[in-house]
Tab-separated table of C-alpha atoms and ligand atoms in Angstrom:
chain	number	residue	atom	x	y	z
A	1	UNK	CA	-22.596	283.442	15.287
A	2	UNK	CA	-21.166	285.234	11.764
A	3	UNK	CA	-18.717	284.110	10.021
A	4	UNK	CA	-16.105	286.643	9.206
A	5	UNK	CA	-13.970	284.914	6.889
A	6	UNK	CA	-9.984	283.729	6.842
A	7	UNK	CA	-7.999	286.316	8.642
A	8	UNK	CA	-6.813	284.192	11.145
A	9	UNK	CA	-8.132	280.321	9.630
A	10	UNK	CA	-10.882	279.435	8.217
A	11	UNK	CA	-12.654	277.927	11.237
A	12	UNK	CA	-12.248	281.097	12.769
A	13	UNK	CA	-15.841	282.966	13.840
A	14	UNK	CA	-16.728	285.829	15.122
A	15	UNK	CA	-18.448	285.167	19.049
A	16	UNK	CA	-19.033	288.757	19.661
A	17	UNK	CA	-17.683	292.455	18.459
A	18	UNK	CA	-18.030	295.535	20.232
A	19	UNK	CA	-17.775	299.273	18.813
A	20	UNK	CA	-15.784	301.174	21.358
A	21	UNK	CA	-15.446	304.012	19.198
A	22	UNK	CA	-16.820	306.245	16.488
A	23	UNK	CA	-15.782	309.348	15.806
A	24	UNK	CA	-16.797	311.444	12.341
A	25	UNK	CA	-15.762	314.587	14.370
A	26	UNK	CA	-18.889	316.224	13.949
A	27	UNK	CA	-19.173	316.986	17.563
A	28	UNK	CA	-15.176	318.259	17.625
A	29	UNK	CA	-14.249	315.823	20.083
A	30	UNK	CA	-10.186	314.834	19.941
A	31	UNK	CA	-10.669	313.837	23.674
A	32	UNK	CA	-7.939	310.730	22.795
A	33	UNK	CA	-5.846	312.156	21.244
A	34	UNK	CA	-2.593	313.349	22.129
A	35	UNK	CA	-2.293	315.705	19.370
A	36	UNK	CA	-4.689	316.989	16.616
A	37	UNK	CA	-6.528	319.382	14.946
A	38	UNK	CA	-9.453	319.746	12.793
A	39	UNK	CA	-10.743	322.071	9.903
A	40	UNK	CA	-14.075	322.196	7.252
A	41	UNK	CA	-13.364	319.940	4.051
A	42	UNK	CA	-16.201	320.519	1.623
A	43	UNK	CA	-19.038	321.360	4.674
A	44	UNK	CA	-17.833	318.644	6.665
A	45	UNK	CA	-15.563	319.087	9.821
A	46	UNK	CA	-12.404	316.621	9.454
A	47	UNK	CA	-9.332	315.396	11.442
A	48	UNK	CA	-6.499	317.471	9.490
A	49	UNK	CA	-4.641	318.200	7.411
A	50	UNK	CA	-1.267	316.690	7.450
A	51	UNK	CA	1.593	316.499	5.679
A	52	UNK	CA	4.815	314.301	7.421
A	53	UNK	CA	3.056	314.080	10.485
A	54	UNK	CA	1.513	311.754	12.879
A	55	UNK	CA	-1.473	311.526	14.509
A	56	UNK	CA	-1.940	309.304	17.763
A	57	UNK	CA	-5.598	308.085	19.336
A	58	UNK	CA	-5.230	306.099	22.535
A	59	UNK	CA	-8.203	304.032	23.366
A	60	UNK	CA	-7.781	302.670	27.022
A	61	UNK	CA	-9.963	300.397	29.282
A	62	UNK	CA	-11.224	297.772	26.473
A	63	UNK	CA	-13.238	295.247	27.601
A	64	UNK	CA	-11.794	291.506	27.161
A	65	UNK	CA	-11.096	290.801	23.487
A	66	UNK	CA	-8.916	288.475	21.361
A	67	UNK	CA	-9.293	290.994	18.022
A	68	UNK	CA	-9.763	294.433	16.978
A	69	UNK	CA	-11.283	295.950	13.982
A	70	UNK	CA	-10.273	299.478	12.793
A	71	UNK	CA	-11.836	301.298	9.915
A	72	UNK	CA	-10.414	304.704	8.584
A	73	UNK	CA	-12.119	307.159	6.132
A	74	UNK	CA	-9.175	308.734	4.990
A	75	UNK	CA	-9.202	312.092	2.320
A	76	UNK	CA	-5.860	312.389	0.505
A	77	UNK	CA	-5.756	315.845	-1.199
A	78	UNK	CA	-4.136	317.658	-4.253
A	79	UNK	CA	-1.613	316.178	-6.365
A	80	UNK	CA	-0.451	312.676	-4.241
A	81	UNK	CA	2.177	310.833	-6.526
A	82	UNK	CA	2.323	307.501	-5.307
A	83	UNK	CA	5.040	305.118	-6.008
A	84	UNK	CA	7.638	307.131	-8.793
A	85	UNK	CA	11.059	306.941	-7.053
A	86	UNK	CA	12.073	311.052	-8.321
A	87	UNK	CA	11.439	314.407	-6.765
A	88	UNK	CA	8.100	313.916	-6.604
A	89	UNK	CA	7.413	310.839	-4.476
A	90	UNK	CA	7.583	308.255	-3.442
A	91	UNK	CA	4.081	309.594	-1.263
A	92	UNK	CA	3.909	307.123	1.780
A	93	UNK	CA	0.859	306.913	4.152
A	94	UNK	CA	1.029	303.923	7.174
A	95	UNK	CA	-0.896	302.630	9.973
A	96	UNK	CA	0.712	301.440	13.231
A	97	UNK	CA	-1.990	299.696	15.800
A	98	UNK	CA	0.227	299.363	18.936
A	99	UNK	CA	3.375	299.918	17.422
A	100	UNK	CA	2.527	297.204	14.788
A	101	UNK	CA	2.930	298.408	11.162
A	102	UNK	CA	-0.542	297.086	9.721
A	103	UNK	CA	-0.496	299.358	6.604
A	104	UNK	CA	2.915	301.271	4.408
A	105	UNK	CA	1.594	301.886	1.377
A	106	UNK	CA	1.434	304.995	-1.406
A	107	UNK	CA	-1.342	306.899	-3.114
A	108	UNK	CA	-1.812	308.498	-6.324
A	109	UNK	CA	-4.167	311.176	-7.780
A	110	UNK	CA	-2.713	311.346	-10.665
A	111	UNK	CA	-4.309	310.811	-14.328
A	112	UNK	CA	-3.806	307.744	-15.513
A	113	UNK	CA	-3.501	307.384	-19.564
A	114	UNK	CA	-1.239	305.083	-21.797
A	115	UNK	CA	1.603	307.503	-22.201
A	116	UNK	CA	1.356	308.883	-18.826
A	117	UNK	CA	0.209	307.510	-15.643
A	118	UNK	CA	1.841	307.046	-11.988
A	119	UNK	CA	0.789	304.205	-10.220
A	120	UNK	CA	-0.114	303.569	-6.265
A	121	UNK	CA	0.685	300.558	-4.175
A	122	UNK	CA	-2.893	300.680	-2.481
A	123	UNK	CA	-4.966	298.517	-1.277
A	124	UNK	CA	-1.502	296.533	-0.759
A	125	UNK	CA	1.576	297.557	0.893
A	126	UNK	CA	4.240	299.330	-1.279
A	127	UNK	CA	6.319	298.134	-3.641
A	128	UNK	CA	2.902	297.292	-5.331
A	129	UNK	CA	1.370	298.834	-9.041
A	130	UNK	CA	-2.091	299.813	-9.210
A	131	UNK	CA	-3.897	302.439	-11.155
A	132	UNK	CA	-4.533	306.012	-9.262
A	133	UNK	CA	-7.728	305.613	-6.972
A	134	UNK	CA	-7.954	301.889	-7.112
A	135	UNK	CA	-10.690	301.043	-4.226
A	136	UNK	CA	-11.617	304.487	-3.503
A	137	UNK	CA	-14.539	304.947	-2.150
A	138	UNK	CA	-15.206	308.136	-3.919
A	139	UNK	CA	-13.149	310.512	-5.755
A	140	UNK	CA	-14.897	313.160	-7.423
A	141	UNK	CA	-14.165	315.569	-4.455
A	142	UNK	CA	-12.408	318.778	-4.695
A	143	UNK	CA	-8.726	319.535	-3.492
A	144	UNK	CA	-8.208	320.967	-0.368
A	145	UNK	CA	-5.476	323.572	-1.742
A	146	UNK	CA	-3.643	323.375	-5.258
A	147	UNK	CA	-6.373	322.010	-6.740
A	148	UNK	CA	-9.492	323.555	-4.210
A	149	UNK	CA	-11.704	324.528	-7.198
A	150	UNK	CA	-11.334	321.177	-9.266
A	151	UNK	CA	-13.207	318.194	-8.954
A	152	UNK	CA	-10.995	314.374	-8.799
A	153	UNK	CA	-8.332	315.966	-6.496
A	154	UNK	CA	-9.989	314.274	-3.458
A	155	UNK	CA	-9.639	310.885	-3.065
A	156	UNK	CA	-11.904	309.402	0.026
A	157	UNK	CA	-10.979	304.989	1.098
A	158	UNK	CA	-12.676	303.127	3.625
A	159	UNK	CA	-9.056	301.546	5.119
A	160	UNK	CA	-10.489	298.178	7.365
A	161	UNK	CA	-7.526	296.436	9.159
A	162	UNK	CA	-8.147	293.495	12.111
A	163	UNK	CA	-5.514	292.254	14.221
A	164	UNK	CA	-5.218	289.621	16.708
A	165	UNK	CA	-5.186	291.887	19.824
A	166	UNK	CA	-5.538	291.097	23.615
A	167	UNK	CA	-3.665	294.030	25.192
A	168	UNK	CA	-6.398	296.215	27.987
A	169	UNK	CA	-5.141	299.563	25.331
A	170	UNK	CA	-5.247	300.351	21.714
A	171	UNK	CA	-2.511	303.077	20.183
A	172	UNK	CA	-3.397	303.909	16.621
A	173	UNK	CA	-0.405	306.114	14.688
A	174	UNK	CA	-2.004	307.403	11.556
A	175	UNK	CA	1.061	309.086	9.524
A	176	UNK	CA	2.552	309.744	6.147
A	177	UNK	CA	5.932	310.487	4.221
A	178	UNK	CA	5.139	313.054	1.888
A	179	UNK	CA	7.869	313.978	-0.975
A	180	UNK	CA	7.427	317.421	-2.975
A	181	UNK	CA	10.885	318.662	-3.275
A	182	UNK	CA	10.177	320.875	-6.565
A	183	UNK	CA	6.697	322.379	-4.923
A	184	UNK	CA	7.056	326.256	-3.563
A	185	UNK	CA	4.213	325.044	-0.756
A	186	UNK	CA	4.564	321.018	-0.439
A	187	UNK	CA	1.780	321.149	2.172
A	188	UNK	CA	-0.640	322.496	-0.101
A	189	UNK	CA	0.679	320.395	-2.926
A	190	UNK	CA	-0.045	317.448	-1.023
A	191	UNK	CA	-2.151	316.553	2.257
A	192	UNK	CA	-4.261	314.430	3.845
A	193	UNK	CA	-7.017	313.885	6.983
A	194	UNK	CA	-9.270	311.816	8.330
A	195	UNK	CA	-13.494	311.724	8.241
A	196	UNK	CA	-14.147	308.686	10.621
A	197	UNK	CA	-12.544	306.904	13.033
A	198	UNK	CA	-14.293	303.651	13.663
A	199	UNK	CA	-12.700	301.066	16.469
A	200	UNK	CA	-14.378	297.348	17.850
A	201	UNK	CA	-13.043	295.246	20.018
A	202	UNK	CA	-13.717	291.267	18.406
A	203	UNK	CA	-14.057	288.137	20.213
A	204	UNK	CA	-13.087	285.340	18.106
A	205	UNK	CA	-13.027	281.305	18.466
B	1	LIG	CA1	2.550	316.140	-5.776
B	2	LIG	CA1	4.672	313.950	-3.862
């Protein structure tokens, strides 16, 4: 038996978890989904790109569980302005695991100096002030479109939520609410996909 910490109490341990899913959408497979699309980020093929949309996977037929486990690489691309209240933003992105709200948070790529920085609400949910890129995994990747031929436009997280879950179906709702009201092309000022899609059903006691 592991123990897997205090999400639910701290007696709580983990009897068995099982990966019902993994997708990096290397073999182009949206066979869940109800709507998608993919494209080639940086030699990679990617779940994307979005901008004030929503993407829905529907994972039916578990086997018996009390938890699930869902882990997200997530690329957010270009200029993201996280929390700033104006023209520019707020930038939203949220999680909904059957209809649940898990995640509602904002991202930044923005520099960050003394006189001129504007801060995200990641890794908690918004109204929250962190620094741009705080717990990225990596974020020396090129844009996807304003910014395609500079480096630090990219911003890749790991995004790990578990919820007490029971239900015999799983409904993940990936989407964002993207703000760019002075941009010509919002979508290319501002987008973002997905690299990995990772889903396990938990069994805890
Ligand atoms: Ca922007
Ligand atoms: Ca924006």
């Amino acid at each position: 038996m592991i123990f897997v910490g205090c999400w639910f109490s701290c007696e709580t341990r983990l009897q068995e978890e099982v990966k019902i899913y993994d997708n990096d959408f290397s073999q182009s497979d949206l066979s869940n989904f109800e709507s998608g699309r993919l494209f080639d980020f940086n030699g990679d093929t990617v779940l994307g790109y979005f901008h004030n949309e929503e993407i829905l996977l529907n994972l039916p037929d578990l086997p018996a569980h009390n938890a699930i486990k869902v882990t997200i690489d997530l690329l957010l691309h270009d200029s993201w302005d996280g929390n700033p209240d104006n023209i520019g933003g707020p930038d939203f992105w949220y999680m909904q695991l059957n209809g649940q709200e898990v995640l509602r948070t904002t991202f930044s790529n923005s520099p960050c100096e003394s006189t001129y920085c504007l801060y995200q609400s990641y890794p908690d949910n918004y109204p929250r002030f962190y620094e741009p890129k705080t717990a990225a995994e990596s974020s020396d990747l090129p844009g996807r479109c304003q910014y395609q031929n500079s480096l630090g436009w990219t911003s890749r997280y790991q995004i790990t939520k578990i919820i007490s879950h029971s239900a015999s179906n799983l409904e993940i709702v990936c989407g964002d609410e993207l703000k760019q009201e002075n941009a010509a092309d919002p979508v290319c000022d501002e987008s973002w996909s997905i690299a990995r899609i990772q889903v396990s059903t938990m069994t805890l006691n």
